[in-house]
XYZ file of C-alpha atoms in Angstrom:
689
model
C -52.838 -99.467 195.338
C -55.046 -101.019 198.026
C -55.108 -104.799 198.099
C -58.594 -104.939 196.518
C -57.579 -103.116 193.363
C -58.408 -104.845 190.110
C -55.310 -105.508 187.964
C -57.245 -104.317 184.920
C -58.258 -101.109 186.636
C -54.661 -100.592 187.862
C -53.488 -100.848 184.262
C -56.072 -98.332 183.136
C -55.096 -95.863 185.826
C -51.376 -96.421 185.125
C -51.829 -95.780 181.409
C -54.015 -92.733 182.013
C -51.586 -91.252 184.554
C -48.618 -91.831 182.231
C -50.453 -90.134 179.391
C -51.420 -87.219 181.625
C -47.852 -86.762 182.853
C -46.425 -86.864 179.362
C -48.929 -84.497 177.772
C -49.578 -82.065 180.626
C -46.325 -82.265 182.520
C -48.232 -82.141 185.773
C -46.465 -80.647 188.802
C -46.277 -82.618 192.065
C -49.595 -82.912 193.925
C -48.309 -80.736 196.730
C -47.758 -77.879 194.338
C -51.212 -78.376 192.782
C -52.842 -78.035 196.175
C -51.165 -74.711 196.964
C -53.877 -72.114 196.951
C -53.894 -70.287 193.605
C -56.955 -68.214 194.517
C -54.857 -65.561 196.275
C -53.883 -64.176 192.922
C -57.470 -63.865 191.660
C -59.577 -60.796 192.238
C -63.046 -62.023 193.251
C -64.475 -58.521 193.246
C -63.996 -57.831 189.548
C -64.701 -59.593 186.250
C -63.610 -63.243 186.230
C -60.689 -64.460 184.115
C -60.938 -67.204 181.484
C -61.421 -70.232 183.795
C -59.844 -72.565 181.294
C -56.522 -70.812 181.809
C -56.455 -71.494 185.576
C -54.438 -74.318 187.055
C -56.139 -77.570 188.012
C -58.105 -77.352 191.273
C -57.520 -73.572 191.592
C -61.223 -73.100 192.468
C -61.640 -76.439 194.250
C -63.140 -75.044 197.455
C -64.761 -71.881 196.074
C -68.164 -73.281 195.090
C -67.984 -76.553 197.009
C -70.932 -77.401 199.337
C -70.310 -78.102 202.980
C -73.387 -80.009 204.267
C -74.129 -82.299 201.277
C -73.038 -85.834 200.454
C -70.233 -85.310 197.931
C -67.210 -87.274 196.649
C -63.852 -86.100 197.964
C -62.941 -84.947 194.447
C -63.430 -85.736 190.768
C -66.580 -86.986 189.029
C -69.529 -88.526 190.834
C -73.111 -89.269 189.724
C -75.972 -91.586 190.636
C -76.736 -92.817 194.195
C -76.501 -96.624 194.428
C -76.253 -99.425 197.022
C -78.295 -97.507 199.623
C -79.114 -99.597 202.685
C -79.487 -99.679 206.457
C -77.561 -102.020 208.784
C -78.673 -101.695 212.416
C -75.423 -102.914 213.975
C -73.347 -100.257 212.186
C -70.801 -102.751 210.857
C -68.653 -101.138 208.175
C -68.604 -97.637 209.640
C -72.213 -96.662 210.296
C -75.879 -97.698 210.139
C -76.720 -95.753 206.984
C -74.855 -96.907 203.839
C -74.667 -94.881 200.624
C -72.552 -95.440 197.532
C -72.218 -93.492 194.332
C -70.931 -93.814 190.829
C -67.362 -92.452 190.690
C -64.546 -91.731 188.274
C -61.530 -90.697 190.377
C -58.908 -88.399 188.894
C -61.353 -87.272 186.185
C -64.004 -84.564 186.024
C -65.883 -86.365 183.247
C -67.968 -89.509 183.124
C -66.134 -92.791 182.408
C -64.898 -96.110 183.811
C -67.812 -95.935 186.186
C -67.215 -97.655 189.519
C -68.700 -97.621 192.994
C -67.333 -95.564 195.916
C -68.927 -95.674 199.360
C -69.571 -93.914 202.651
C -71.350 -94.636 205.948
C -73.170 -92.532 208.570
C -74.992 -92.879 211.870
C -77.320 -89.899 211.279
C -77.701 -89.422 207.492
C -75.891 -86.066 207.742
C -72.316 -86.714 208.913
C -70.469 -89.208 206.689
C -67.258 -91.210 206.669
C -65.592 -92.455 203.521
C -65.372 -96.248 203.265
C -62.584 -97.290 203.399
C -60.912 -93.860 202.955
C -61.185 -90.693 200.907
C -57.559 -91.089 199.778
C -55.831 -93.239 197.158
C -57.949 -96.055 195.746
C -61.352 -95.422 197.348
C -63.422 -97.655 195.075
C -65.436 -100.526 196.618
C -66.762 -102.100 193.422
C -65.196 -101.674 189.978
C -64.885 -103.266 186.553
C -63.215 -106.685 186.872
C -65.346 -109.271 185.037
C -66.083 -109.733 181.342
C -69.670 -108.478 181.706
C -68.754 -105.319 183.657
C -65.415 -104.557 182.023
C -66.490 -101.015 181.067
C -68.608 -100.066 183.992
C -70.379 -100.932 187.259
C -73.713 -99.131 186.890
C -76.510 -98.637 189.420
C -77.561 -101.410 191.762
C -79.806 -101.934 194.770
C -79.646 -103.993 197.897
C -81.056 -107.167 199.432
C -80.204 -106.942 203.199
C -80.064 -110.734 203.584
C -79.244 -112.141 200.190
C -76.558 -114.506 198.843
C -75.479 -116.859 201.628
C -77.406 -114.594 204.065
C -75.075 -111.652 203.441
C -76.025 -108.121 202.269
C -76.204 -108.404 198.470
C -76.284 -106.000 195.568
C -77.574 -106.702 192.115
C -76.077 -104.151 189.713
C -75.752 -103.506 186.002
C -72.528 -104.500 184.407
C -71.535 -102.810 181.137
C -69.584 -104.675 178.473
C -69.821 -102.327 175.452
C -69.857 -98.571 174.935
C -71.204 -96.232 173.729
C -74.778 -96.901 174.676
C -77.809 -94.635 174.652
C -81.466 -94.585 173.816
C -80.896 -92.638 170.550
C -78.429 -95.168 169.046
C -78.692 -98.877 168.129
C -78.325 -101.169 171.113
C -75.266 -103.413 170.939
C -76.107 -107.045 171.910
C -74.742 -107.908 175.340
C -74.115 -104.327 176.427
C -75.845 -104.613 179.830
C -76.389 -107.523 182.263
C -77.542 -107.757 185.850
C -74.840 -109.099 188.191
C -74.567 -110.113 191.851
C -72.057 -109.202 194.539
C -72.137 -109.537 198.301
C -70.316 -108.126 201.303
C -69.208 -109.830 204.526
C -67.893 -106.747 206.295
C -70.705 -104.191 206.129
C -69.875 -102.839 202.644
C -66.152 -102.166 202.998
C -65.301 -104.907 200.490
C -67.379 -106.819 198.001
C -67.209 -110.267 196.338
C -68.603 -110.796 192.865
C -70.405 -114.020 191.894
C -68.015 -115.964 189.684
C -70.943 -117.191 187.526
C -72.289 -113.682 186.843
C -74.590 -112.498 185.351
C -77.804 -113.523 187.098
C -80.034 -111.846 184.504
C -78.198 -112.094 181.238
C -80.384 -110.145 178.827
C -83.781 -108.730 177.945
C -86.736 -110.857 176.825
C -86.397 -112.516 173.405
C -87.740 -110.458 170.485
C -87.589 -107.128 172.337
C -85.769 -104.298 170.525
C -84.620 -102.375 173.593
C -83.251 -98.871 174.257
C -81.570 -99.902 177.563
C -81.435 -102.732 180.094
C -80.132 -101.367 183.389
C -80.585 -100.116 186.958
C -82.223 -103.080 188.760
C -84.533 -102.246 191.630
C -85.001 -104.986 194.296
C -88.104 -105.123 196.506
C -90.746 -107.307 198.129
C -94.452 -106.930 197.427
C -97.324 -109.011 198.859
C -99.478 -107.474 196.165
C -97.292 -108.621 193.283
C -96.755 -111.998 194.940
C -100.526 -112.517 194.869
C -101.017 -111.152 191.357
C -98.196 -113.252 189.856
C -98.802 -116.441 191.807
C -100.178 -118.286 188.740
C -97.506 -116.917 186.415
C -94.536 -119.342 186.222
C -92.483 -116.742 184.391
C -89.857 -117.184 181.734
C -86.384 -118.216 182.907
C -83.855 -115.499 182.202
C -80.882 -116.352 180.000
C -77.645 -116.993 181.911
C -75.613 -115.577 178.995
C -75.979 -112.240 177.245
C -77.962 -111.811 174.054
C -79.922 -109.098 172.376
C -83.684 -109.434 172.195
C -83.526 -109.614 168.371
C -81.425 -112.791 168.495
C -82.815 -116.119 169.711
C -81.466 -117.462 172.970
C -79.876 -120.818 172.264
C -78.791 -121.514 175.837
C -80.645 -124.422 177.478
C -82.277 -123.329 180.684
C -85.078 -125.440 182.074
C -87.890 -123.777 184.027
C -88.105 -126.659 186.489
C -84.577 -126.108 187.730
C -84.742 -122.341 187.918
C -88.261 -121.504 189.151
C -88.368 -122.784 192.705
C -91.358 -121.622 194.764
C -89.928 -119.011 197.179
C -91.678 -117.816 200.299
C -91.908 -114.032 200.395
C -89.982 -113.700 197.146
C -88.059 -110.679 196.027
C -88.924 -108.929 192.804
C -86.709 -106.891 190.503
C -87.398 -104.298 187.868
C -85.008 -103.383 185.076
C -85.377 -99.965 183.405
C -85.360 -99.276 179.711
C -87.716 -99.066 176.750
C -88.454 -100.329 173.255
C -87.235 -98.644 170.102
C -89.964 -96.590 168.465
C -92.512 -97.582 171.136
C -91.693 -95.965 174.452
C -90.292 -96.452 177.965
C -90.986 -99.484 180.148
C -90.087 -101.367 183.355
C -89.477 -105.084 183.074
C -90.558 -107.248 186.071
C -88.656 -110.293 187.410
C -89.186 -112.650 190.368
C -86.659 -114.485 192.500
C -86.448 -118.168 191.421
C -83.760 -119.533 193.716
C -82.973 -119.218 197.427
C -79.516 -117.808 196.629
C -80.810 -115.057 194.309
C -78.795 -116.351 191.364
C -81.844 -117.300 189.259
C -84.736 -115.086 188.197
C -87.786 -115.400 185.943
C -89.285 -112.747 183.717
C -92.925 -111.906 184.451
C -93.717 -109.146 181.973
C -93.797 -105.340 181.856
C -94.955 -103.844 185.129
C -95.308 -100.507 183.382
C -95.030 -99.319 179.793
C -96.245 -96.294 177.859
C -96.040 -94.606 174.507
C -93.022 -92.375 174.040
C -92.866 -88.639 174.507
C -95.948 -88.596 176.704
C -96.819 -85.943 179.288
C -99.554 -86.647 181.849
C -100.070 -82.922 182.426
C -98.183 -79.693 182.853
C -97.634 -80.724 186.445
C -95.932 -83.962 185.508
C -93.011 -83.521 183.145
C -92.544 -85.847 180.152
C -92.033 -89.628 180.229
C -89.650 -89.499 177.247
C -88.393 -92.600 175.404
C -86.362 -94.458 177.992
C -86.572 -95.072 181.737
C -83.590 -95.234 184.089
C -83.078 -95.639 187.841
C -86.707 -96.502 188.490
C -88.179 -97.634 191.795
C -91.451 -99.377 192.688
C -92.905 -98.331 196.066
C -96.034 -98.858 198.147
C -96.491 -95.945 200.548
C -98.744 -94.696 203.297
C -99.037 -91.384 205.061
C -96.144 -92.188 207.427
C -93.848 -94.249 205.234
C -93.774 -97.687 203.592
C -97.122 -99.432 203.734
C -96.838 -102.811 202.016
C -100.220 -104.113 203.103
C -103.799 -102.906 202.660
C -104.297 -99.198 202.273
C -100.960 -98.530 200.677
C -100.627 -96.516 197.477
C -98.529 -97.812 194.582
C -95.933 -95.512 192.987
C -93.185 -95.664 190.448
C -90.366 -93.094 190.576
C -88.425 -92.979 187.319
C -85.745 -91.070 185.534
C -86.816 -90.361 181.986
C -84.689 -89.657 178.901
C -85.730 -87.783 175.784
C -88.625 -85.661 177.019
C -86.816 -82.421 177.996
C -84.894 -81.243 174.928
C -84.850 -77.647 176.120
C -82.182 -78.474 178.730
C -81.568 -80.312 181.972
C -79.509 -82.933 180.018
C -82.805 -84.028 178.420
C -83.745 -85.728 181.717
C -86.739 -85.610 184.061
C -86.914 -87.125 187.574
C -90.579 -88.085 187.825
C -93.148 -90.205 189.683
C -96.437 -91.896 188.803
C -99.214 -93.172 191.040
C -100.980 -96.196 189.647
C -103.159 -99.161 190.402
C -102.813 -102.831 189.453
C -106.537 -103.425 188.815
C -106.207 -107.238 188.911
C -103.030 -107.562 186.890
C -99.318 -107.116 187.532
C -99.197 -104.006 185.368
C -99.651 -100.538 186.829
C -102.185 -98.244 185.158
C -101.441 -94.512 185.787
C -103.898 -92.432 187.830
C -101.920 -89.194 188.339
C -98.309 -88.184 188.057
C -95.781 -85.557 189.115
C -92.207 -84.378 189.346
C -89.724 -85.458 192.037
C -87.563 -82.354 191.630
C -88.007 -79.510 189.111
C -84.348 -78.441 189.017
C -80.825 -79.724 188.321
C -81.282 -83.265 189.596
C -81.661 -86.829 188.292
C -81.281 -90.492 189.223
C -83.171 -90.457 192.486
C -82.866 -93.657 194.533
C -84.474 -94.533 197.865
C -84.201 -97.145 200.625
C -86.216 -98.105 203.720
C -85.054 -97.298 207.255
C -86.816 -98.213 210.513
C -89.266 -95.776 212.011
C -89.316 -95.166 215.767
C -91.274 -97.863 217.537
C -94.564 -96.581 218.915
C -94.855 -93.888 216.205
C -98.142 -93.428 214.353
C -99.398 -96.564 212.632
C -96.060 -98.290 213.250
C -97.549 -101.756 212.855
C -98.632 -101.113 209.271
C -95.894 -98.666 208.327
C -92.699 -99.855 210.114
C -90.221 -98.153 207.782
C -89.879 -94.783 206.092
C -88.452 -94.295 202.586
C -85.352 -92.120 202.380
C -84.605 -90.548 199.008
C -81.317 -89.219 197.547
C -80.818 -87.723 194.131
C -77.827 -86.673 192.073
C -77.485 -82.943 191.575
C -75.293 -82.332 188.555
C -73.289 -79.254 187.767
C -74.870 -76.506 185.661
C -71.639 -74.967 184.400
C -71.954 -75.920 180.715
C -68.687 -77.888 181.086
C -66.740 -74.660 181.524
C -63.736 -74.523 183.840
C -64.009 -78.164 184.835
C -60.342 -78.624 185.639
C -60.136 -75.427 187.676
C -63.004 -76.638 189.860
C -61.745 -80.197 190.121
C -65.002 -81.966 191.069
C -68.413 -82.669 189.577
C -71.706 -83.565 191.216
C -73.219 -84.186 194.658
C -76.335 -85.704 196.290
C -79.356 -83.791 197.356
C -80.093 -83.625 201.061
C -81.909 -86.788 202.225
C -85.691 -86.580 201.837
C -88.667 -88.606 203.038
C -91.381 -89.587 200.604
C -94.892 -90.517 201.709
C -98.559 -90.082 200.812
C -99.757 -86.616 201.666
C -103.516 -86.051 202.217
C -105.351 -82.817 202.801
C -108.844 -81.360 202.492
C -109.755 -78.523 200.114
C -112.820 -76.584 199.018
C -111.753 -75.792 195.493
C -113.358 -76.217 192.065
C -110.006 -77.102 190.479
C -109.756 -80.580 192.043
C -110.953 -82.375 188.908
C -108.254 -80.880 186.690
C -105.674 -83.360 185.444
C -102.587 -82.881 187.620
C -100.290 -84.363 190.245
C -103.031 -85.195 192.693
C -105.890 -87.604 193.060
C -109.307 -87.411 194.766
C -109.651 -89.683 197.773
C -113.196 -88.740 198.883
C -115.870 -86.068 198.623
C -118.052 -84.805 201.497
C -120.547 -82.018 200.923
C -118.445 -79.242 199.373
C -115.108 -80.522 200.665
C -112.704 -82.843 198.850
C -109.831 -84.891 200.278
C -106.825 -85.006 197.924
C -103.661 -87.035 197.980
C -100.305 -86.867 196.244
C -96.722 -88.050 196.684
C -95.396 -86.040 199.605
C -91.737 -85.046 199.814
C -89.848 -83.208 202.560
C -86.379 -83.014 204.044
C -85.794 -86.053 206.247
C -86.052 -85.355 209.944
C -82.316 -85.764 210.301
C -81.865 -82.606 208.190
C -82.920 -80.619 211.253
C -79.289 -81.147 212.403
C -78.337 -78.462 209.928
C -80.299 -75.979 211.990
C -79.486 -77.295 215.429
C -75.745 -77.136 214.713
C -75.910 -73.674 213.125
C -73.589 -70.946 214.480
C -76.081 -68.117 214.253
C -79.887 -67.772 214.236
C -82.170 -64.804 213.768
C -85.723 -63.833 212.867
C -87.013 -61.045 210.692
C -90.138 -59.032 211.536
C -93.386 -59.837 209.748
C -94.387 -57.379 207.042
C -96.871 -57.103 204.175
C -96.231 -56.205 200.557
C -99.091 -54.432 198.791
C -99.075 -54.572 194.993
C -97.982 -51.391 193.240
C -96.325 -49.967 196.348
C -92.917 -48.363 196.544
C -91.475 -51.781 197.259
C -92.443 -53.021 193.809
C -89.309 -54.618 192.404
C -87.138 -52.891 195.004
C -84.418 -54.531 197.079
C -85.555 -54.867 200.698
C -82.631 -56.161 202.712
C -82.962 -58.276 205.827
C -82.164 -56.489 209.082
C -79.265 -58.824 209.553
C -77.082 -60.186 206.768
C -75.348 -63.562 206.503
C -71.574 -63.673 206.488
C -71.375 -66.860 204.473
C -73.109 -68.945 201.827
C -74.227 -71.624 204.252
C -77.621 -71.248 205.837
C -81.259 -72.386 206.061
C -84.005 -69.851 205.273
C -87.605 -70.565 206.379
C -90.694 -68.400 205.928
C -94.470 -68.358 205.577
C -96.024 -66.341 202.768
C -99.757 -65.556 202.604
C -101.058 -64.352 199.253
C -104.415 -62.606 198.717
C -106.646 -64.410 196.223
C -106.568 -62.997 192.714
C -103.158 -61.443 193.252
C -100.679 -60.979 190.447
C -97.851 -60.677 192.965
C -94.518 -62.415 192.642
C -92.916 -62.706 196.020
C -90.060 -64.457 197.678
C -86.372 -63.764 198.412
C -83.194 -62.571 196.844
C -79.981 -64.351 197.738
C -76.345 -63.877 196.852
C -76.718 -60.186 196.052
C -73.514 -58.218 195.497
C -73.325 -54.619 196.826
C -73.609 -53.232 193.329
C -76.329 -55.661 192.215
C -74.253 -57.134 189.418
C -74.886 -60.542 190.943
C -78.135 -61.651 192.556
C -80.610 -64.510 192.383
C -84.371 -64.334 193.000
C -86.402 -67.230 194.379
C -90.100 -66.442 194.304
C -93.679 -67.657 193.822
C -95.563 -66.409 190.777
C -99.118 -66.577 192.052
C -100.949 -66.042 188.783
C -98.846 -68.670 186.948
C -98.923 -71.098 189.884
C -95.169 -71.479 189.548
C -92.139 -71.313 191.817
C -89.340 -69.634 189.930
C -85.630 -69.057 190.242
C -84.289 -66.109 188.260
C -80.598 -66.837 187.609
C -80.076 -64.200 184.891
C -77.636 -62.328 187.137
C -76.562 -65.179 189.418
C -72.908 -65.121 188.258
C -70.475 -62.902 186.404
C -69.188 -66.111 184.851
C -71.504 -65.845 181.870
C -70.315 -69.142 180.346
C -72.195 -70.921 183.105
C -75.902 -71.674 182.623
C -77.808 -68.564 183.804
C -81.177 -69.834 182.613
C -84.358 -69.695 184.693
C -85.788 -72.548 186.746
C -89.547 -73.057 187.101
C -91.839 -75.675 188.678
C -95.607 -75.905 189.030
C -97.071 -75.300 192.492
C -100.618 -74.547 193.598
C -102.062 -72.834 196.663
C -105.467 -74.421 197.274
C -108.607 -72.945 198.831
C -109.110 -74.855 202.066
C -111.795 -74.830 204.780
C -111.380 -71.833 207.057
C -113.253 -73.256 210.008
C -115.747 -70.439 209.942
C -118.602 -72.373 208.247
C -119.481 -75.120 205.883
C -118.689 -73.054 202.780
C -116.084 -70.576 203.962
C -112.575 -70.909 202.686
C -109.142 -69.416 203.016
C -106.123 -69.706 200.772
C -103.339 -72.039 201.843
C -100.156 -70.489 203.160
C -96.912 -71.010 201.272
C -94.403 -72.520 203.660
C -90.921 -72.269 202.131
C -87.687 -73.933 203.212
C -84.545 -72.951 201.353
C -81.279 -74.714 202.038
C -78.337 -72.629 200.814
C -75.086 -74.596 200.660
C -72.741 -72.593 198.461
C -73.430 -73.665 194.832
C -76.312 -75.970 195.821
C -79.677 -74.389 196.708
C -82.612 -76.633 197.548
C -86.141 -75.242 197.717
C -89.055 -77.033 199.410
C -92.725 -75.960 199.671
C -95.650 -77.382 201.608
C -94.268 -80.986 201.620
C -95.248 -81.381 197.913
C -92.649 -79.416 195.993
C -88.873 -79.658 195.633
C -86.431 -77.858 193.343
C -82.643 -78.039 193.393
C -80.790 -75.283 191.542
C -77.080 -74.562 191.033
C -75.704 -71.033 191.558
C -72.083 -69.970 191.175
C -71.549 -66.378 192.264
C -68.142 -65.073 191.257
C -67.837 -62.164 193.632
C -66.772 -62.966 197.182
C -69.038 -60.196 198.463
C -72.210 -61.593 196.825
C -73.799 -62.441 200.160
C -76.804 -60.124 200.326
C -80.121 -61.576 201.539
C -83.505 -59.913 201.366
C -87.048 -59.823 200.073
C -88.120 -59.974 196.453
C -91.531 -58.513 195.595
C -93.252 -57.269 192.488
C -96.765 -57.054 191.114
C -99.461 -54.395 190.671
C -102.336 -55.951 192.653
C -102.977 -58.070 195.724
C -100.913 -58.445 198.856
C -98.380 -60.856 200.353
C -97.673 -61.201 204.065
C -94.245 -62.507 205.132
C -94.129 -64.124 208.569
C -92.084 -66.706 210.533
C -88.973 -65.627 208.616
C -85.965 -67.336 210.198
C -82.370 -67.847 209.192
C -79.989 -70.450 210.642
C -76.463 -69.729 209.425
C -73.423 -71.994 209.615
C -74.286 -75.416 208.232
C -72.644 -78.474 209.690
C -69.661 -80.098 207.998
C -70.971 -83.373 206.520
C -67.419 -84.817 206.251
C -65.626 -84.087 209.571
C -62.857 -86.656 208.913
C -61.755 -85.032 205.666
C -59.355 -82.107 205.393
C -60.720 -78.887 203.959
C -59.065 -79.486 200.575
C -59.295 -83.033 199.180
C -58.273 -82.246 195.595
C -56.315 -84.783 193.598
C -54.375 -84.907 190.333
C -56.637 -84.778 187.298
C -56.617 -86.479 183.933
C -58.334 -84.654 181.052
C -59.954 -87.024 178.559
C -60.786 -84.411 175.915
C -63.910 -82.453 174.959
C -65.648 -85.422 173.280
C -65.423 -87.910 176.120
C -67.391 -89.968 176.906
C -68.864 -89.432 173.365
C -70.755 -86.755 171.491
C -74.411 -86.586 172.527
C -74.113 -88.920 175.515
């Protein structure tokens, strides 16, 4: 074990390893890593994956260009920050929740990596052995180190994280909340995030407000806000309890407001995600009350809503409990903390998606404070319509001299967790679970339309009206500029000729192959699609098509339904995996054509599809994102072509480009980083978690 290993954690690992060895009689690691795939026929029906040896399929569906743990379980992004001097391995820092040697959730700890370009990463301190940088070691986090966010100059002037420590399990919004389950705790680093020191007097926020029957109390978000500083200036706040208690039990700990509510210049604020039983989700707001960040005061609920609420069909469902929520003030170029900025909350919601996706939504809401420190919703949308959750963001400097740099000096970089969609089948054969999405930038997008649909309730708001034109705005989202490295480092590039599909033609529903075919499952596909108004066409692309068509996946826009769809019904011969459809709302607006005061044209659909083995990310017009998971079984399922169907209207394909050969995001790792696995059983962590 490395020198920073917790004795308690070492005991847990020792017991788990001994149990695994006794029950499973595991062979030496070197034997496990010997390729077993040579004996599998990847051109015929798959075997029962549960009969395969551990890690047999470790590399088969593994992405190449994404942020991913070296092996085992990973989930939420956490401890995201930027350090200009690169101390600790790189300027960009990213950590994640990890459970080494397991493919299931449990004993959640922090593992870390660093990068100088957001694309190529190095494990901190190493991908091998004990790679954890923050782990259970104190009474209040004995069962888990959950999400936390950063203060660049915090405790004693060092980079500081405030994270959720977990004392009791199980926990969940559907079951009674055990008093003292979650507290907010402080740790700091003196070496750029390689090692961390926990405050001996943790926690710094010991429990929820008195009298509040909560569903959760976790995932602190740390930020500064001139707006909230002004709106809460006359609110002294309520000192937070230094010891844990449940909101239904009176806090008997003496804690004077005079000693813990010092006036701080440019204070930091914190939100804690959760909800109230039988009421709905909320975000609790706190303010820094000491220079060393060890004391905080409670100010109220910055946002709350009734449960199981949906703003519109464009906006998901806010469910019954919030998690991993962030409070942002954005402009058209990035963060805009001052005048002109727009206020957003991004939140993970639980309980509003019972049809699948782990009953989770990754959502956002644009609101206004209207004279109080509580946001009132104005419009709302979806961060990602696919297999993702737990999005977290952080500010990074923009280039000096760039547009409106004075007012928008930083841009907000967003990562999300993309979870597996394998229905828990064949976990040990695969040997790993989860990854991050590609890094994205979020901002305020504005554009002008001439369209009667602007006043519908949706994921946009009206900024201004002029004659018959309307300026709209929404939360914009696009791949971060650094993602262009995936194209610039590609091994092969080609373009396809423009062509037009006419509804009802011989190409209706037919396979139209590209003139050149990829040789791998690692590429970027870009295209522009122009639909005729009134069309019933469905048009896009087919990927991962086998020669006999037994495997194929369609990605297309359904014009009449205003929906981008992914048809996974034949995406894999492994039918125990989830082969259900993906769908997300997306609109093409009528916009000024330039030919006159009333003339219009339909927006073009500009698609970007990032294909990285089992992870496929789809972006459209800087307002739409969907991450889907696809696991083709056949090794020859590589076909790429057009997908078109519909009886009326036309679709023109242009600017179709493919960049094949994505960069390796982890150049310091070997190709196979599998490790020994411990199986906890089918009901771990607990039924219905």
